[in-house]
XYZ file of N, CA, C and O in Angstrom:
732
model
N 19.183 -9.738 -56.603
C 18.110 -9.452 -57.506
C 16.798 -9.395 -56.719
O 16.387 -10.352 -56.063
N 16.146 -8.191 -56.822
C 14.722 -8.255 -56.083
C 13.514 -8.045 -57.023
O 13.633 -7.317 -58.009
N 12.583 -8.548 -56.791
C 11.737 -8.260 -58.077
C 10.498 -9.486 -57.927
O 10.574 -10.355 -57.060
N 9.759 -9.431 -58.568
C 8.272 -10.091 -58.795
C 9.094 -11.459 -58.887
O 8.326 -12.264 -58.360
N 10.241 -12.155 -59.272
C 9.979 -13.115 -59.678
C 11.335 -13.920 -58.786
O 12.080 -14.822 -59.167
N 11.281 -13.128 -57.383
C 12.146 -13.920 -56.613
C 11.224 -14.191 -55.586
O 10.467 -13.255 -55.328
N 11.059 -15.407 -54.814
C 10.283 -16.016 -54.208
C 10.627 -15.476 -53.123
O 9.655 -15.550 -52.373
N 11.799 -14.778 -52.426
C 11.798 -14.794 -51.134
C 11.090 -13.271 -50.593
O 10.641 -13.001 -49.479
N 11.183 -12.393 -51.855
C 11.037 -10.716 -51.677
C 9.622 -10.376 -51.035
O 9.470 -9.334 -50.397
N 8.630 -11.254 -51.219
C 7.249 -11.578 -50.733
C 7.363 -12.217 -49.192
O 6.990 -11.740 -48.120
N 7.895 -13.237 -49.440
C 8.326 -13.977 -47.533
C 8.796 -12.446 -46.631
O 8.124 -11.940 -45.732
N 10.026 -11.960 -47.126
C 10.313 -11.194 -46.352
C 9.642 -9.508 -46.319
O 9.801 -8.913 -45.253
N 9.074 -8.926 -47.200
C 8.167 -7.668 -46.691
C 6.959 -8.562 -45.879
O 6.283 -7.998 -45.020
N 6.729 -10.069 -46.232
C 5.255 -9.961 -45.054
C 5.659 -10.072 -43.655
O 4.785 -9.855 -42.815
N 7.089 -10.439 -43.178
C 7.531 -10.947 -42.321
C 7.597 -9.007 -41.733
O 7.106 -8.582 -40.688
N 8.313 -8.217 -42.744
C 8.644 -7.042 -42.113
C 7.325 -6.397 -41.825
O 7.292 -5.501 -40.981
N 6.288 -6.750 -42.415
C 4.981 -5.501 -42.218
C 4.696 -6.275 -40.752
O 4.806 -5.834 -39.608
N 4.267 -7.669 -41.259
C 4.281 -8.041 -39.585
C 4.813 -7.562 -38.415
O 4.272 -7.269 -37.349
N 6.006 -7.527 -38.790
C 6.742 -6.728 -37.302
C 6.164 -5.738 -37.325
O 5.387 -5.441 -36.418
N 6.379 -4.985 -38.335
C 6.063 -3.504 -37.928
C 4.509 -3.175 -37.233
O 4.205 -2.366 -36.357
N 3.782 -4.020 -37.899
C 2.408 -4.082 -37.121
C 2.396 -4.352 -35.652
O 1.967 -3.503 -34.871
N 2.921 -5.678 -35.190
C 2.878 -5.976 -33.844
C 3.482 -5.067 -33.083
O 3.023 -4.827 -31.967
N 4.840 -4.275 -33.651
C 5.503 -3.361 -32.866
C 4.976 -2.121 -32.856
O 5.537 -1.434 -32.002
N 3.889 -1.377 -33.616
C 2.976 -0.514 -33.848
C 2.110 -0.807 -32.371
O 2.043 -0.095 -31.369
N 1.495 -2.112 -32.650
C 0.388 -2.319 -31.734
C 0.585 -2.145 -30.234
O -0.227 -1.621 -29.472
N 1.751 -2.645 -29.918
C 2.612 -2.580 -28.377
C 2.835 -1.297 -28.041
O 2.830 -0.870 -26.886
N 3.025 -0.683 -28.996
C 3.261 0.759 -28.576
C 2.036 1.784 -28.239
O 2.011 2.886 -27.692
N 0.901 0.831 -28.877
C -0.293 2.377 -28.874
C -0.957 1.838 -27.641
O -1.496 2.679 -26.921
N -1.046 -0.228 -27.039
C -1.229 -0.158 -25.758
C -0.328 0.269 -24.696
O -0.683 0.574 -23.557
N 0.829 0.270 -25.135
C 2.080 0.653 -23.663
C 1.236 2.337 -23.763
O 0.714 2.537 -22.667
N 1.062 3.141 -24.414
C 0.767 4.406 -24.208
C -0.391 4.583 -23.874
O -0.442 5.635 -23.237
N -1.673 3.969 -23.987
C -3.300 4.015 -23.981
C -3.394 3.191 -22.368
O -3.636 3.777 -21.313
N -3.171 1.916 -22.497
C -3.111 1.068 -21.452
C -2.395 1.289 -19.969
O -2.703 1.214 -18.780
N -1.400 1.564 -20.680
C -0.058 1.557 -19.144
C 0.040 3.121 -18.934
O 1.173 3.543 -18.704
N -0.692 3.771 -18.967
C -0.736 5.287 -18.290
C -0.729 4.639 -16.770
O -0.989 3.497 -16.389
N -0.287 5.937 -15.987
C 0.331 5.979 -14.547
C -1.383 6.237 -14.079
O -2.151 6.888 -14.787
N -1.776 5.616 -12.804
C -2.495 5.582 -12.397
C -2.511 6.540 -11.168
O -3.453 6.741 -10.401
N -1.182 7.123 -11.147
C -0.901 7.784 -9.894
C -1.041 9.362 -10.526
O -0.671 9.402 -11.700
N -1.533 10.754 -9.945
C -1.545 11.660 -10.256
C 0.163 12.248 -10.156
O 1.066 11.591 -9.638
N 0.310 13.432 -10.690
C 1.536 13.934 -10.959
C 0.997 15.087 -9.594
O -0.202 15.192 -9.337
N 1.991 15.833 -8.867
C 1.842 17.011 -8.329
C 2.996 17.795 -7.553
O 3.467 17.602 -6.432
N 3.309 18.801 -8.588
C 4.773 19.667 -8.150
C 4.985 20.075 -6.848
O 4.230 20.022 -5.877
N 5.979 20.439 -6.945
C 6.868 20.740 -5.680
C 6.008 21.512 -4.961
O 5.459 21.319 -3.876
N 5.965 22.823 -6.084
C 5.141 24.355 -5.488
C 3.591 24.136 -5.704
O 2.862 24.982 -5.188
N 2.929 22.979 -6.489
C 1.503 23.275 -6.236
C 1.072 22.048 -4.798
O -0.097 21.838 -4.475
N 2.304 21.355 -4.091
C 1.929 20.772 -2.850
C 2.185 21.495 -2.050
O 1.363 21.467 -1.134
N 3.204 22.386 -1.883
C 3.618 23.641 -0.872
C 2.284 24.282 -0.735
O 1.785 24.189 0.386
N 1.517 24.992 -1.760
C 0.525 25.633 -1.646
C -1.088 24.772 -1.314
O -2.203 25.207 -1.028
N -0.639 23.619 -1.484
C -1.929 23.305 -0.785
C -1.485 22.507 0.894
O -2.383 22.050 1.601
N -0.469 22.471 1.190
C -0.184 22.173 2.732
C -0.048 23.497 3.243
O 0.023 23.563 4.471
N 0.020 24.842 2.448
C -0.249 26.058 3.298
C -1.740 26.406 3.565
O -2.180 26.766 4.657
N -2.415 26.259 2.493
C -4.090 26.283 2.633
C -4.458 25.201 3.476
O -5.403 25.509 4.202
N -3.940 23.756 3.674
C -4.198 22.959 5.098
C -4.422 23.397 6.003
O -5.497 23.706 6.518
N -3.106 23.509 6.418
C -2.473 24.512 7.412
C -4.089 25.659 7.794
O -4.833 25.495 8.760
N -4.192 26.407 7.049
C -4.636 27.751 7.061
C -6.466 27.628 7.872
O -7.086 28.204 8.766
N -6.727 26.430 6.803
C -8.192 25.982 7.461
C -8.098 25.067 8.515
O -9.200 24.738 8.952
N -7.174 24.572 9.040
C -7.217 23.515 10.033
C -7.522 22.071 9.189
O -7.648 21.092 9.926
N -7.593 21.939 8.414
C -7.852 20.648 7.632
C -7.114 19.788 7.794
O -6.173 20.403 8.295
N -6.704 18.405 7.727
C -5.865 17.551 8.317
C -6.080 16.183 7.229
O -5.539 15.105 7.473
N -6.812 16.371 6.194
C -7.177 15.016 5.586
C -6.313 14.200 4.646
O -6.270 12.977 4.508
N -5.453 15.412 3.869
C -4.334 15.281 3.662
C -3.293 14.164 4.114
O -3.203 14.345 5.329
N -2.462 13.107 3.771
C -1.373 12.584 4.083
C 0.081 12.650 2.924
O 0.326 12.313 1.765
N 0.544 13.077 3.678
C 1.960 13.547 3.022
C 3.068 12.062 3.691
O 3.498 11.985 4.842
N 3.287 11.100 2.631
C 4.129 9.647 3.153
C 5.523 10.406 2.441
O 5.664 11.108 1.439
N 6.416 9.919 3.435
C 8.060 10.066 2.664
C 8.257 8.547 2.761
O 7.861 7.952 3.763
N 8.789 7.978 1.866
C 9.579 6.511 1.886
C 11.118 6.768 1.377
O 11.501 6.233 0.337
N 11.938 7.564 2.108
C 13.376 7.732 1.846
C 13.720 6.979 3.013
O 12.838 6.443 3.685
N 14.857 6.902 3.288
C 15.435 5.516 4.406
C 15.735 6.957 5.589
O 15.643 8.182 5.497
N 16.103 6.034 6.608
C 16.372 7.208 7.912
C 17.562 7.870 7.491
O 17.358 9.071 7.315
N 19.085 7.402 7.202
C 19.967 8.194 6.764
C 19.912 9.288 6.667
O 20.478 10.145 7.346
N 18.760 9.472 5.232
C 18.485 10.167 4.505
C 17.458 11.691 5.044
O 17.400 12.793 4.497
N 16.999 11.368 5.858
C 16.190 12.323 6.571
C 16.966 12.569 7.520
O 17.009 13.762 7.824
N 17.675 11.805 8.177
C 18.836 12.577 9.233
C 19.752 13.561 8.638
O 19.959 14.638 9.199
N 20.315 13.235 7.512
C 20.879 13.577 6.579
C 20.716 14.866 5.893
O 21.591 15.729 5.818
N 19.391 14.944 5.340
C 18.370 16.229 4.725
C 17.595 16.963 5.401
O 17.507 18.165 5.149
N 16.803 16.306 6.503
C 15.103 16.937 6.865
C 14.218 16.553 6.285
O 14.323 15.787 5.327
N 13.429 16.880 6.615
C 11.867 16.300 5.336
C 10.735 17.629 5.390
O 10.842 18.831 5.632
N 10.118 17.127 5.192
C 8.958 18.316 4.584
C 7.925 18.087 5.773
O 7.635 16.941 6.115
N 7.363 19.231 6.409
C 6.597 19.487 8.023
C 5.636 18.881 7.347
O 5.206 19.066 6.208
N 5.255 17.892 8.455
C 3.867 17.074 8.801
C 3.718 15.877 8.293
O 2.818 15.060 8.488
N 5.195 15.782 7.242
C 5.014 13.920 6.655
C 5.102 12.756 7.664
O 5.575 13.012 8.772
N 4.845 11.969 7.491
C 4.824 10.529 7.723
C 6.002 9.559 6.932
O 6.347 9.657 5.755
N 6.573 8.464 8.102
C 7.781 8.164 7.051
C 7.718 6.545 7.271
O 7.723 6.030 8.389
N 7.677 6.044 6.423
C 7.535 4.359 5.638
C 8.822 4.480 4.899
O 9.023 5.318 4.021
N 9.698 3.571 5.318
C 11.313 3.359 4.324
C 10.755 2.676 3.317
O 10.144 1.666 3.669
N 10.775 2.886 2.317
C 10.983 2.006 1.162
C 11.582 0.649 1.307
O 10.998 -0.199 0.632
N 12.649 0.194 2.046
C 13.205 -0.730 1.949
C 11.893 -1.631 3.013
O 11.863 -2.848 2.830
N 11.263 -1.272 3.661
C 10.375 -1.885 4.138
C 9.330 -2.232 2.693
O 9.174 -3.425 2.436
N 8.964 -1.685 2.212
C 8.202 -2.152 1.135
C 9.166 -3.211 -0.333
O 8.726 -3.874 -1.272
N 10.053 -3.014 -0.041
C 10.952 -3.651 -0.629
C 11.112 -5.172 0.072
O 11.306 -6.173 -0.617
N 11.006 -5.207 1.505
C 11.578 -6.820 2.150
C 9.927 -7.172 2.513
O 9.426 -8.295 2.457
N 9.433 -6.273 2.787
C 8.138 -7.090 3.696
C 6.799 -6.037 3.411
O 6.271 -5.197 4.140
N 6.454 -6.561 1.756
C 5.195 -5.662 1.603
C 3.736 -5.710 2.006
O 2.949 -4.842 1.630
N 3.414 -6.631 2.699
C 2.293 -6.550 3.800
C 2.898 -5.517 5.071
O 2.144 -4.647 5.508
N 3.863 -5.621 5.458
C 4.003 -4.568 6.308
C 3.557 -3.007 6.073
O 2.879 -2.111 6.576
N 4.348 -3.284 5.041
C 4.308 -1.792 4.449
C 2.856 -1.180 4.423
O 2.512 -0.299 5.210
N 1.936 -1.776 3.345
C 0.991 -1.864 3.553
C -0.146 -1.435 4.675
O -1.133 -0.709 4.556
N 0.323 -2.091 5.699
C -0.186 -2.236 7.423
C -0.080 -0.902 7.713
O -1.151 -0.316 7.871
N 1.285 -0.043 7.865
C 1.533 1.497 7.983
C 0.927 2.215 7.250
O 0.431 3.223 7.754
N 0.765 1.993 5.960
C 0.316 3.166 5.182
C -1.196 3.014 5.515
O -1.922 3.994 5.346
N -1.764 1.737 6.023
C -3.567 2.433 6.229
C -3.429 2.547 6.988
O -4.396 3.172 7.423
N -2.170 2.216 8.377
C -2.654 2.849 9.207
C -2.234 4.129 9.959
O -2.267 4.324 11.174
N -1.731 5.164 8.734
C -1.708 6.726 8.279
C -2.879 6.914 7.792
O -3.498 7.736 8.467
N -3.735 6.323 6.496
C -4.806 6.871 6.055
C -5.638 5.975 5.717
O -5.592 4.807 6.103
N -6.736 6.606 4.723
C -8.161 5.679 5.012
C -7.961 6.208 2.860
O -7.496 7.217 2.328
N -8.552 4.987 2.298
C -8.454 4.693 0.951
C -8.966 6.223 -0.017
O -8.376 6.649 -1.010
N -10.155 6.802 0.601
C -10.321 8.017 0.118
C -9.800 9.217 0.403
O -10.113 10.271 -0.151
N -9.147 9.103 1.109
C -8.087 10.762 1.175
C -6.947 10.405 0.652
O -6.431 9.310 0.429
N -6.494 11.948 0.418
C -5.625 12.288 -0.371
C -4.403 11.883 0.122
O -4.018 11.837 1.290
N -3.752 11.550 -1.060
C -2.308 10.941 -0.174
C -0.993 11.446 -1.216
O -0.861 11.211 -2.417
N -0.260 12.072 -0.472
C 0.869 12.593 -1.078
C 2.147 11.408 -0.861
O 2.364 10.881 0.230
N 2.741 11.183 -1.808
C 4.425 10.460 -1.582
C 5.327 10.764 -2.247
O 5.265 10.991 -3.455
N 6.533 10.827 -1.395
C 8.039 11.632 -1.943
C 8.822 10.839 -1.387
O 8.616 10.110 -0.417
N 10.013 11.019 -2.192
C 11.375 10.320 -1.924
C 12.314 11.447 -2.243
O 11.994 12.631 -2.351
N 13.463 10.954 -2.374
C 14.770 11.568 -2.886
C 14.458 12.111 -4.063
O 14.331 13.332 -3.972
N 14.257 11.612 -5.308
C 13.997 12.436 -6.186
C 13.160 11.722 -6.943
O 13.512 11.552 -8.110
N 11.835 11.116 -6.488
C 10.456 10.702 -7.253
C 10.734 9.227 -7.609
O 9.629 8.767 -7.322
N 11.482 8.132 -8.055
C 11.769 7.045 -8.527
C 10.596 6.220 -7.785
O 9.603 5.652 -8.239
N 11.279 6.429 -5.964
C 10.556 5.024 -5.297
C 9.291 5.165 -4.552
O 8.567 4.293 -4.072
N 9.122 7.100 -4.564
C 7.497 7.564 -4.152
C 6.519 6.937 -5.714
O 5.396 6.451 -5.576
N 7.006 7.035 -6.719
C 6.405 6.537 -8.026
C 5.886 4.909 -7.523
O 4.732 4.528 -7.326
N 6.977 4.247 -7.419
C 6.500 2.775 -7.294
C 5.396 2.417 -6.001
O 4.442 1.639 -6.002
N 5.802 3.103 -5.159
C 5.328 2.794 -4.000
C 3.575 3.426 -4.251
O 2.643 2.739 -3.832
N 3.340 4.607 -4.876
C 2.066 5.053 -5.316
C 1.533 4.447 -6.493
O 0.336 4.719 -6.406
N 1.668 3.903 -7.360
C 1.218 2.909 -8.297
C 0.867 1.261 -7.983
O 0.168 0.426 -8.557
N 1.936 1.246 -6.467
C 0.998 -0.062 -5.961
C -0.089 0.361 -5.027
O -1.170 -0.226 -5.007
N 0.119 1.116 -4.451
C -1.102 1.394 -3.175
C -2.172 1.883 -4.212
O -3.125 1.146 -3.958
N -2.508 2.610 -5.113
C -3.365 2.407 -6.276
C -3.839 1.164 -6.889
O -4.837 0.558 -6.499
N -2.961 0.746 -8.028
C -3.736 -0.407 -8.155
C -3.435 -1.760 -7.293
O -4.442 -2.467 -7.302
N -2.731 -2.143 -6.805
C -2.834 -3.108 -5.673
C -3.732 -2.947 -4.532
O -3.897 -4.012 -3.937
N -4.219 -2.183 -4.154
C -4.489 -1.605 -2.542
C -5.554 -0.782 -2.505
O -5.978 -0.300 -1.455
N -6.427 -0.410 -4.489
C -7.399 0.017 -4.267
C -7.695 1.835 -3.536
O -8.775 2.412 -3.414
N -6.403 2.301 -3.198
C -6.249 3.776 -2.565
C -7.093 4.839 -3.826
O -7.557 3.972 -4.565
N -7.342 5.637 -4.182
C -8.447 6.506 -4.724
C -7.585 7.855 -5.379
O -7.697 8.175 -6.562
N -6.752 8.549 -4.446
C -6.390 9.523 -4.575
C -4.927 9.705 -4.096
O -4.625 10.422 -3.143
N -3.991 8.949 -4.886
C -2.516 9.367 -4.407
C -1.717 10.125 -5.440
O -1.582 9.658 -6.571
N -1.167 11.310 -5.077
C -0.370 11.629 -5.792
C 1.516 11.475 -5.407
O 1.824 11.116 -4.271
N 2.406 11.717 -6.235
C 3.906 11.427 -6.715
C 4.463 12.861 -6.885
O 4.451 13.330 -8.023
N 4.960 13.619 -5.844
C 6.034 14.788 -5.646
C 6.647 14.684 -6.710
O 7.319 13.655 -6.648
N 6.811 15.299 -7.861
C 7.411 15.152 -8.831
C 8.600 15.873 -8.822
O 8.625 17.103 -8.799
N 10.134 14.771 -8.848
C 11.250 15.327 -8.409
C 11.852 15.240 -7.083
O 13.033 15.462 -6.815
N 10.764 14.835 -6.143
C 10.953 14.515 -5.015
C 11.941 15.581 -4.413
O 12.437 16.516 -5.041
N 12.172 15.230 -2.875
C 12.924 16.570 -2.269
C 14.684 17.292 -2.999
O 15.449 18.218 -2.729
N 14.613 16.370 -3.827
C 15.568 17.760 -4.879
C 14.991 19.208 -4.932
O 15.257 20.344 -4.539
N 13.793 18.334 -5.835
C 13.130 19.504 -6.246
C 12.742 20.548 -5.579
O 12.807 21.729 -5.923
N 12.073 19.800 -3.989
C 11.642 20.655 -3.616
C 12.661 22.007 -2.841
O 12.493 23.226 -2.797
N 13.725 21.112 -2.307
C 15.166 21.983 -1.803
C 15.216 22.983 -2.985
O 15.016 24.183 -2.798
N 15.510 22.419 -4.307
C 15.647 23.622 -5.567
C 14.955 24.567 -5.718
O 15.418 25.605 -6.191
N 13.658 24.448 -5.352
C 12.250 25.443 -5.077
C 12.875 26.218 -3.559
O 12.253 27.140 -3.030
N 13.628 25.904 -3.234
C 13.885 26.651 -1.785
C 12.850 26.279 -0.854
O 12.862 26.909 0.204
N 12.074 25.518 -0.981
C 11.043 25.325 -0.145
C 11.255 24.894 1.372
O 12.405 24.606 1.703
N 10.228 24.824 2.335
C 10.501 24.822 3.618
C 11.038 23.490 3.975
O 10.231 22.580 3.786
N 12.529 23.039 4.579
C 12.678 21.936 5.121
C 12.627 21.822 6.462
O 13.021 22.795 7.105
N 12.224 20.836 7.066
C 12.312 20.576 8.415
C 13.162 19.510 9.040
O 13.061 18.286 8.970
N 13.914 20.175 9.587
C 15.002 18.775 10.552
C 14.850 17.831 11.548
O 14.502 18.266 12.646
N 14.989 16.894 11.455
C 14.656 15.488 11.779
C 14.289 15.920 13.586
O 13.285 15.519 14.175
N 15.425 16.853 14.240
C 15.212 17.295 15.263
C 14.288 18.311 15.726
O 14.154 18.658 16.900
N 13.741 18.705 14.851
C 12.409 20.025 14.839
C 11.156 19.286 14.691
O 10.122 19.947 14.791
N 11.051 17.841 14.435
C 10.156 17.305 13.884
C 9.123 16.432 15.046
O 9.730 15.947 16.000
N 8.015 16.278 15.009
C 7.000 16.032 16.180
C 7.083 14.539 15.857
O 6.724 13.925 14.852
N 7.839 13.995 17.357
C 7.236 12.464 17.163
C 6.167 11.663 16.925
O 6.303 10.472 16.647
N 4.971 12.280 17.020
C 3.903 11.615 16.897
C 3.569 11.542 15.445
O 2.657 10.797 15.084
N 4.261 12.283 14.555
C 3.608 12.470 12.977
C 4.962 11.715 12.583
O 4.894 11.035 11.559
N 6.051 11.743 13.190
C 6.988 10.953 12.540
C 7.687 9.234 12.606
O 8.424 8.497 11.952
N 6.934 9.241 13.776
C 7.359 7.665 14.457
C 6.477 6.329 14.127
O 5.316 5.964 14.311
N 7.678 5.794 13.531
C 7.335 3.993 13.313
C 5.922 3.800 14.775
O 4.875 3.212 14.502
N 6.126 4.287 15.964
C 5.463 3.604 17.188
C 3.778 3.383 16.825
O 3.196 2.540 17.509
N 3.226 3.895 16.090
C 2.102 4.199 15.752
C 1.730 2.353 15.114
O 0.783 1.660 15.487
N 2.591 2.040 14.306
C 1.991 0.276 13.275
C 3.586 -0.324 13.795
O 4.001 -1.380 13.318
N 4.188 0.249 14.535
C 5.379 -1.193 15.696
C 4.678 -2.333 16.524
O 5.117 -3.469 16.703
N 3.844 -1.958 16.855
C 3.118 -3.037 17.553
C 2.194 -4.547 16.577
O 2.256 -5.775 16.634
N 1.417 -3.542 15.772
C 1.227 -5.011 14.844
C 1.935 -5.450 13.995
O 1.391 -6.244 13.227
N 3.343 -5.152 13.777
C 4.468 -5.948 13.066
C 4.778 -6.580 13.658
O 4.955 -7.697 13.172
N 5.128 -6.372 15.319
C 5.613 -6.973 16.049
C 4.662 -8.219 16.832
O 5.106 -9.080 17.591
N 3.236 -8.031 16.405
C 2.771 -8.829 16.650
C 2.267 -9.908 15.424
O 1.884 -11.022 15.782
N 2.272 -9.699 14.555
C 2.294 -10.629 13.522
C 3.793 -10.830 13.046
O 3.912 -10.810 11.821
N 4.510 -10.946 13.489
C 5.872 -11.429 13.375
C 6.178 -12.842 14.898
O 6.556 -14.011 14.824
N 5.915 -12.251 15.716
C 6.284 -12.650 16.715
C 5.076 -13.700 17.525
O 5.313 -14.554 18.380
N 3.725 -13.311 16.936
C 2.536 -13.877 17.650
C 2.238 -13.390 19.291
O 1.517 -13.920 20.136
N 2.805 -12.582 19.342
C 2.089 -11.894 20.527
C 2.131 -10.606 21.104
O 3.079 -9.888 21.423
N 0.728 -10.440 21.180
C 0.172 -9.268 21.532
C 0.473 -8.392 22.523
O 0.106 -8.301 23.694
N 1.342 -7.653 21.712
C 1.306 -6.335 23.289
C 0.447 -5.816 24.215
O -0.656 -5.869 23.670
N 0.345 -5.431 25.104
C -0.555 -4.355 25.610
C -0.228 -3.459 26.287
O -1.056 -2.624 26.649
């Protein structure tokens, strides 16, 4: 029996509007609040601006891959990236950290890709709001996508050590791990 003159029919719509309110409310901050702080940027509109790089000599640009080595032995990567494993940001995120500024400086542009966008996402939403970075964007789809675009890959063996090698931030891991200074 439901009706004006059962005591509980009142307990329970205030109990249900309640929910429905609080679960209303969670939802309009998860959507207003928790927006991605990281820009979105496709396959083909990063192709076309690492060809206009390219074209002016410009260099300000950083293009980070955080896929594991396997994986680039495996695939290739995209000409002129820089490569930080993820699993390094995964065991030892001050390290991580350490490499990525010391690829770039907080106001330039910073591109990151993975396998197919998951761990370039995480990894660009902390160097944003953790780390204060300005301008990173998230390969959307990561090198699926971009292989699916047919776009240009480059093989691990075509690739210039100096834009691709750990040797560049090996030394101050190895010296804040170990306490002493190379030279």
């Amino acid at each position: 029996m439901v009706g004006p003159n059962v005591p509980y029919t009142r307990d329970y719509l205030f109990f249900f509007f309640l929910f429905l309110k609080v679960s209303l409310s969670q939802m309009i901050n998860a959507t207003t609040l928790g927006k991605s702080s990281v820009n979105d940027l496709t396959t083909t509109a990063l192709h076309r601006l690492l060809c206009e790089e390219r074209r002016q000599g410009n260099s300000s640009l950083r293009l980070i891959d955080v896929r594991e080595e396997h994986e680039i032995e495996a695939s290739g990567r995209i000409a002129g990236s820089h490569h930080i494993p993820f699993s390094i940001y995964e065991n030892d995120r001050e390290t991580f950290v350490a490499a990525f500024q010391a690829l770039t400086e907080k106001h330039n542009r910073v591109i990151v890709y993975c396998r197919s966008g998951r761990r370039s996402r995480i990894v660009g939403e902390h160097m944003v709001n953790q780390e204060g970075y300005e301008d990173v964007y998230d390969m959307l789809g990561g090198l699926l996508a971009w292989e699916a675009d047919r776009l240009p890959i480059e093989s691990k063996n075509t690739s210039s050590s100096s834009s691709y090698s750990h040797l560049r931030w090996a030394p101050a891991m190895f010296a804040r791990d170990t306490g002493i200074v190379a030279e």
